[in-house]
mmCIF file of C-alpha atoms and ligand atoms in Angstrom:
data_model
loop_
_atom_site.group_PDB
_atom_site.id
_atom_site.type_symbol
_atom_site.label_atom_id
_atom_site.label_comp_id
_atom_site.label_asym_id
_atom_site.label_seq_id
_atom_site.Cartn_x
_atom_site.Cartn_y
_atom_site.Cartn_z
ATOM 1 C CA MET A 1 87.229 101.843 96.502
ATOM 2 C CA THR A 2 90.760 99.908 95.556
ATOM 3 C CA LEU A 3 91.802 96.805 97.308
ATOM 4 C CA ALA A 4 95.411 97.178 98.074
ATOM 5 C CA TYR A 5 97.944 95.383 100.292
ATOM 6 C CA ILE A 6 100.572 96.690 102.670
ATOM 7 C CA GLY A 7 103.483 95.179 104.012
ATOM 8 C CA LEU A 8 104.855 96.281 107.326
ATOM 9 C CA GLY A 9 108.392 95.434 108.527
ATOM 10 C CA SER A 10 110.373 96.631 111.556
ATOM 11 C CA ASN A 11 113.821 95.682 113.337
ATOM 12 C CA LEU A 12 114.652 98.422 115.601
ATOM 13 C CA ALA A 13 112.980 99.928 118.540
ATOM 14 C CA ASP A 14 110.633 97.429 119.626
ATOM 15 C CA PRO A 15 109.315 95.933 116.214
ATOM 16 C CA GLN A 16 106.373 94.149 117.651
ATOM 17 C CA ALA A 17 105.092 97.853 119.129
ATOM 18 C CA GLN A 18 106.158 99.706 115.696
ATOM 19 C CA ILE A 19 104.125 97.172 113.871
ATOM 20 C CA SER A 20 100.852 97.371 115.998
ATOM 21 C CA SER A 21 100.934 101.192 116.309
ATOM 22 C CA ALA A 22 101.350 101.609 112.302
ATOM 23 C CA LEU A 23 98.369 99.068 112.132
ATOM 24 C CA ALA A 24 96.398 101.614 114.405
ATOM 25 C CA LYS A 25 97.708 104.559 112.529
ATOM 26 C CA LEU A 26 96.608 102.865 109.192
ATOM 27 C CA ALA A 27 93.234 101.969 110.480
ATOM 28 C CA GLN A 28 92.657 105.608 111.481
ATOM 29 C CA LEU A 29 93.444 107.027 107.927
ATOM 30 C CA GLU A 30 90.702 108.847 106.390
ATOM 31 C CA ASN A 31 89.735 106.971 103.241
ATOM 32 C CA CYS A 32 91.157 103.574 104.425
ATOM 33 C CA GLN A 33 89.613 100.856 105.923
ATOM 34 C CA VAL A 34 91.838 97.741 106.912
ATOM 35 C CA SER A 35 89.862 94.743 105.884
ATOM 36 C CA GLN A 36 92.313 92.083 106.746
ATOM 37 C CA VAL A 37 95.453 91.787 108.708
ATOM 38 C CA SER A 38 97.770 88.713 108.652
ATOM 39 C CA SER A 39 99.737 87.193 111.655
ATOM 40 C CA LEU A 40 103.058 89.042 112.808
ATOM 41 C CA TYR A 41 106.220 86.776 111.669
ATOM 42 C CA PHE A 42 109.696 86.754 112.590
ATOM 43 C CA SER A 43 112.003 86.727 109.816
ATOM 44 C CA ARG A 44 115.780 86.812 109.055
ATOM 45 C CA PRO A 45 117.182 89.915 107.727
ATOM 46 C CA MET A 46 117.469 90.220 104.074
ATOM 47 C CA GLY A 47 120.510 91.876 103.027
ATOM 48 C CA PRO A 48 123.374 92.406 105.452
ATOM 49 C CA GLN A 49 123.271 89.783 108.174
ATOM 50 C CA ASP A 50 124.740 92.142 110.691
ATOM 51 C CA GLN A 51 121.375 93.388 111.829
ATOM 52 C CA PRO A 52 118.596 92.235 114.071
ATOM 53 C CA ASP A 53 115.871 89.986 112.922
ATOM 54 C CA TYR A 54 112.450 91.451 111.609
ATOM 55 C CA MET A 55 108.921 91.244 112.473
ATOM 56 C CA ASN A 56 106.863 91.520 109.341
ATOM 57 C CA ALA A 57 103.274 91.551 108.490
ATOM 58 C CA VAL A 58 100.781 92.126 105.371
ATOM 59 C CA VAL A 59 97.199 94.078 105.696
ATOM 60 C CA ALA A 60 94.714 94.590 103.061
ATOM 61 C CA ILE A 61 93.207 97.882 102.991
ATOM 62 C CA LYS A 62 89.789 99.278 100.694
ATOM 63 C CA THR A 63 90.775 102.584 99.782
ATOM 64 C CA SER A 64 89.538 105.587 97.763
ATOM 65 C CA LEU A 65 93.064 107.041 97.548
ATOM 66 C CA SER A 66 95.311 106.931 94.453
ATOM 67 C CA ALA A 67 98.386 104.902 95.055
ATOM 68 C CA ILE A 68 100.262 108.081 95.332
ATOM 69 C CA ALA A 69 98.317 109.718 97.803
ATOM 70 C CA LEU A 70 98.325 106.428 100.160
ATOM 71 C CA LEU A 71 102.075 106.194 99.126
ATOM 72 C CA ASP A 72 101.967 109.942 100.755
ATOM 73 C CA GLN A 73 100.310 108.687 103.970
ATOM 74 C CA LEU A 74 102.420 105.894 104.516
ATOM 75 C CA GLN A 75 105.625 107.674 104.295
ATOM 76 C CA HIS A 76 103.841 110.161 107.012
ATOM 77 C CA ILE A 77 103.336 107.303 109.419
ATOM 78 C CA GLU A 78 107.176 106.005 109.065
ATOM 79 C CA GLN A 79 108.374 109.640 109.412
ATOM 80 C CA ASN A 80 106.167 109.973 112.862
ATOM 81 C CA ALA A 81 107.679 106.126 113.683
ATOM 82 C CA GLY A 82 111.323 108.223 113.357
ATOM 83 C CA ARG A 83 112.214 106.345 110.156
ATOM 84 C CA VAL A 84 115.030 108.145 108.686
ATOM 85 C CA ARG A 85 115.388 107.846 104.780
ATOM 86 C CA LYS A 86 118.804 107.965 103.872
ATOM 87 C CA ASP A 87 121.469 105.505 102.519
ATOM 88 C CA ASN A 88 120.445 102.644 104.551
ATOM 89 C CA ARG A 89 118.582 100.692 101.753
ATOM 90 C CA TRP A 90 119.420 97.160 103.183
ATOM 91 C CA GLY A 91 120.184 98.581 106.547
ATOM 92 C CA ALA A 92 118.099 98.232 109.931
ATOM 93 C CA ARG A 93 114.843 100.317 110.238
ATOM 94 C CA VAL A 94 112.469 101.408 112.713
ATOM 95 C CA LEU A 95 109.059 101.022 110.163
ATOM 96 C CA ASP A 96 108.922 100.110 106.719
ATOM 97 C CA LEU A 97 105.407 100.454 105.034
ATOM 98 C CA ASP A 98 105.476 99.144 101.622
ATOM 99 C CA ILE A 99 102.440 99.093 98.913
ATOM 100 C CA LEU A 100 102.780 95.672 97.566
ATOM 101 C CA LEU A 101 99.701 95.579 95.071
ATOM 102 C CA PHE A 102 97.038 98.132 94.012
ATOM 103 C CA ALA A 103 94.241 96.218 92.901
ATOM 104 C CA GLN A 104 95.569 95.006 89.423
ATOM 105 C CA GLN A 105 97.284 97.821 88.606
ATOM 106 C CA VAL A 106 100.742 98.053 87.220
ATOM 107 C CA ILE A 107 102.604 100.874 88.287
ATOM 108 C CA SER A 108 106.319 101.980 87.282
ATOM 109 C CA THR A 109 107.183 105.621 88.254
ATOM 110 C CA GLU A 110 110.075 107.263 89.939
ATOM 111 C CA ARG A 111 108.371 107.089 93.564
ATOM 112 C CA LEU A 112 106.539 103.973 93.006
ATOM 113 C CA THR A 113 106.882 100.574 91.312
ATOM 114 C CA ILE A 114 103.865 98.271 91.842
ATOM 115 C CA PRO A 115 103.526 95.454 92.295
ATOM 116 C CA HIS A 116 106.471 95.735 94.949
ATOM 117 C CA TYR A 117 109.913 94.871 93.205
ATOM 118 C CA GLY A 118 110.779 92.226 95.858
ATOM 119 C CA LEU A 119 107.362 90.575 96.211
ATOM 120 C CA LYS A 120 107.986 87.591 94.714
ATOM 121 C CA GLN A 121 111.739 86.962 95.970
ATOM 122 C CA ARG A 122 110.616 87.627 99.807
ATOM 123 C CA GLU A 123 109.265 84.900 101.873
ATOM 124 C CA PHE A 124 108.512 87.473 104.550
ATOM 125 C CA VAL A 125 105.966 89.297 102.189
ATOM 126 C CA LEU A 126 104.591 86.242 100.161
ATOM 127 C CA LEU A 127 103.591 84.191 103.266
ATOM 128 C CA PRO A 128 101.929 86.692 105.320
ATOM 129 C CA LEU A 129 100.409 87.667 101.786
ATOM 130 C CA ALA A 130 99.091 83.971 101.128
ATOM 131 C CA GLU A 131 98.085 83.858 104.680
ATOM 132 C CA ILE A 132 95.216 86.604 104.189
ATOM 133 C CA ALA A 133 94.710 86.230 100.262
ATOM 134 C CA PRO A 134 95.500 82.671 98.904
ATOM 135 C CA ASP A 135 93.329 83.055 96.147
ATOM 136 C CA LEU A 136 95.158 86.216 94.920
ATOM 137 C CA ILE A 137 96.539 86.173 91.340
ATOM 138 C CA LEU A 138 99.229 89.145 90.366
ATOM 139 C CA PRO A 139 99.055 91.140 87.495
ATOM 140 C CA ASP A 140 101.431 89.103 85.609
ATOM 141 C CA GLY A 141 99.083 85.952 85.949
ATOM 142 C CA ASP A 142 101.160 84.022 88.985
ATOM 143 C CA ASN A 143 99.291 82.557 91.765
ATOM 144 C CA ILE A 144 100.242 83.860 95.313
ATOM 145 C CA GLN A 145 99.597 80.418 96.902
ATOM 146 C CA GLU A 146 101.892 78.619 94.102
ATOM 147 C CA LEU A 147 104.651 81.322 94.856
ATOM 148 C CA ALA A 148 104.566 80.835 98.694
ATOM 149 C CA ASP A 149 104.426 77.164 98.309
ATOM 150 C CA GLN A 150 107.639 77.243 96.256
ATOM 151 C CA ILE A 151 109.695 79.823 98.297
ATOM 152 C CA ASN A 152 112.532 79.062 100.763
ATOM 153 C CA LYS A 153 110.845 79.949 104.003
ATOM 154 C CA ASN A 154 114.361 80.922 105.392
ATOM 155 C CA GLY A 155 113.346 80.337 109.128
ATOM 156 C CA LEU A 156 110.338 82.497 108.942
ATOM 157 C CA LYS A 157 107.705 81.819 111.842
ATOM 158 C CA ILE A 158 104.533 82.945 112.918
ATOM 159 C CA HIS A 159 105.284 84.986 116.050
ATOM 160 C CA SER A 160 101.302 86.101 117.237
ATOM 161 C CA LYS A 161 98.100 87.067 115.658
ATOM 162 C CA LEU A 162 97.566 90.584 114.919
ATOM 163 C CA SER A 163 94.437 92.328 115.129
HETATM 164 N N1 LIG B 1 114.379 91.842 105.948
HETATM 165 C C1 LIG B 1 113.400 91.124 106.500
HETATM 166 N N2 LIG B 1 113.283 89.940 107.023
HETATM 167 N N3 LIG B 1 112.380 91.823 106.480
HETATM 168 C C2 LIG B 1 111.929 93.208 105.925
HETATM 169 O O1 LIG B 1 111.063 93.899 106.425
HETATM 170 C C3 LIG B 1 113.305 93.732 105.459
HETATM 171 N N4 LIG B 1 113.263 94.993 104.717
HETATM 172 C C4 LIG B 1 114.043 95.530 104.076
HETATM 173 C C5 LIG B 1 115.632 94.910 104.021
HETATM 174 C C6 LIG B 1 116.762 95.524 104.406
HETATM 175 C C7 LIG B 1 115.261 94.434 102.542
HETATM 176 N N5 LIG B 1 115.568 93.654 104.718
HETATM 177 C C8 LIG B 1 114.230 93.201 105.306
HETATM 178 O O2 LIG B 1 114.026 96.718 103.548
#
């Protein structure tokens, strides 16, 4: 089994409901077991500011899937939530599910960049990740808690517990 971390984000169509429902779907995936869930956070949009605030969370899963098979499953969940993948790379979205880390693997292909390219620059990823995995060390040797302590929180706040 591989320990992987997944980032969840939404700023459209009832973000809190989107994230809880995505979590339920993750828990139902075959070959996946959700082992830890962060709090649900409010965050300011990164990118264009003329979009609603986001809700973000991070979960740890144990899976026997390969990284690419996991990505297929996550994209399936996104599509069922009504996510349209088009030219809105920095725009509002109903649901975003990103593989942040896949054990200590480093993957760089057309479909996958792991660790996630924005991990170290995004307070809405680092803080929830440090909440559930403070001792985590990235493949490049950086310590999650230290990165989380150093980043500008940009108004990030805990909204509620997820479970
Ligand atoms: N901003 C925040 N706060 N949270 C996100 O999940 C998020 N996702 C994105 C972009 C548009 C970069 N901004 C975000 O994809």
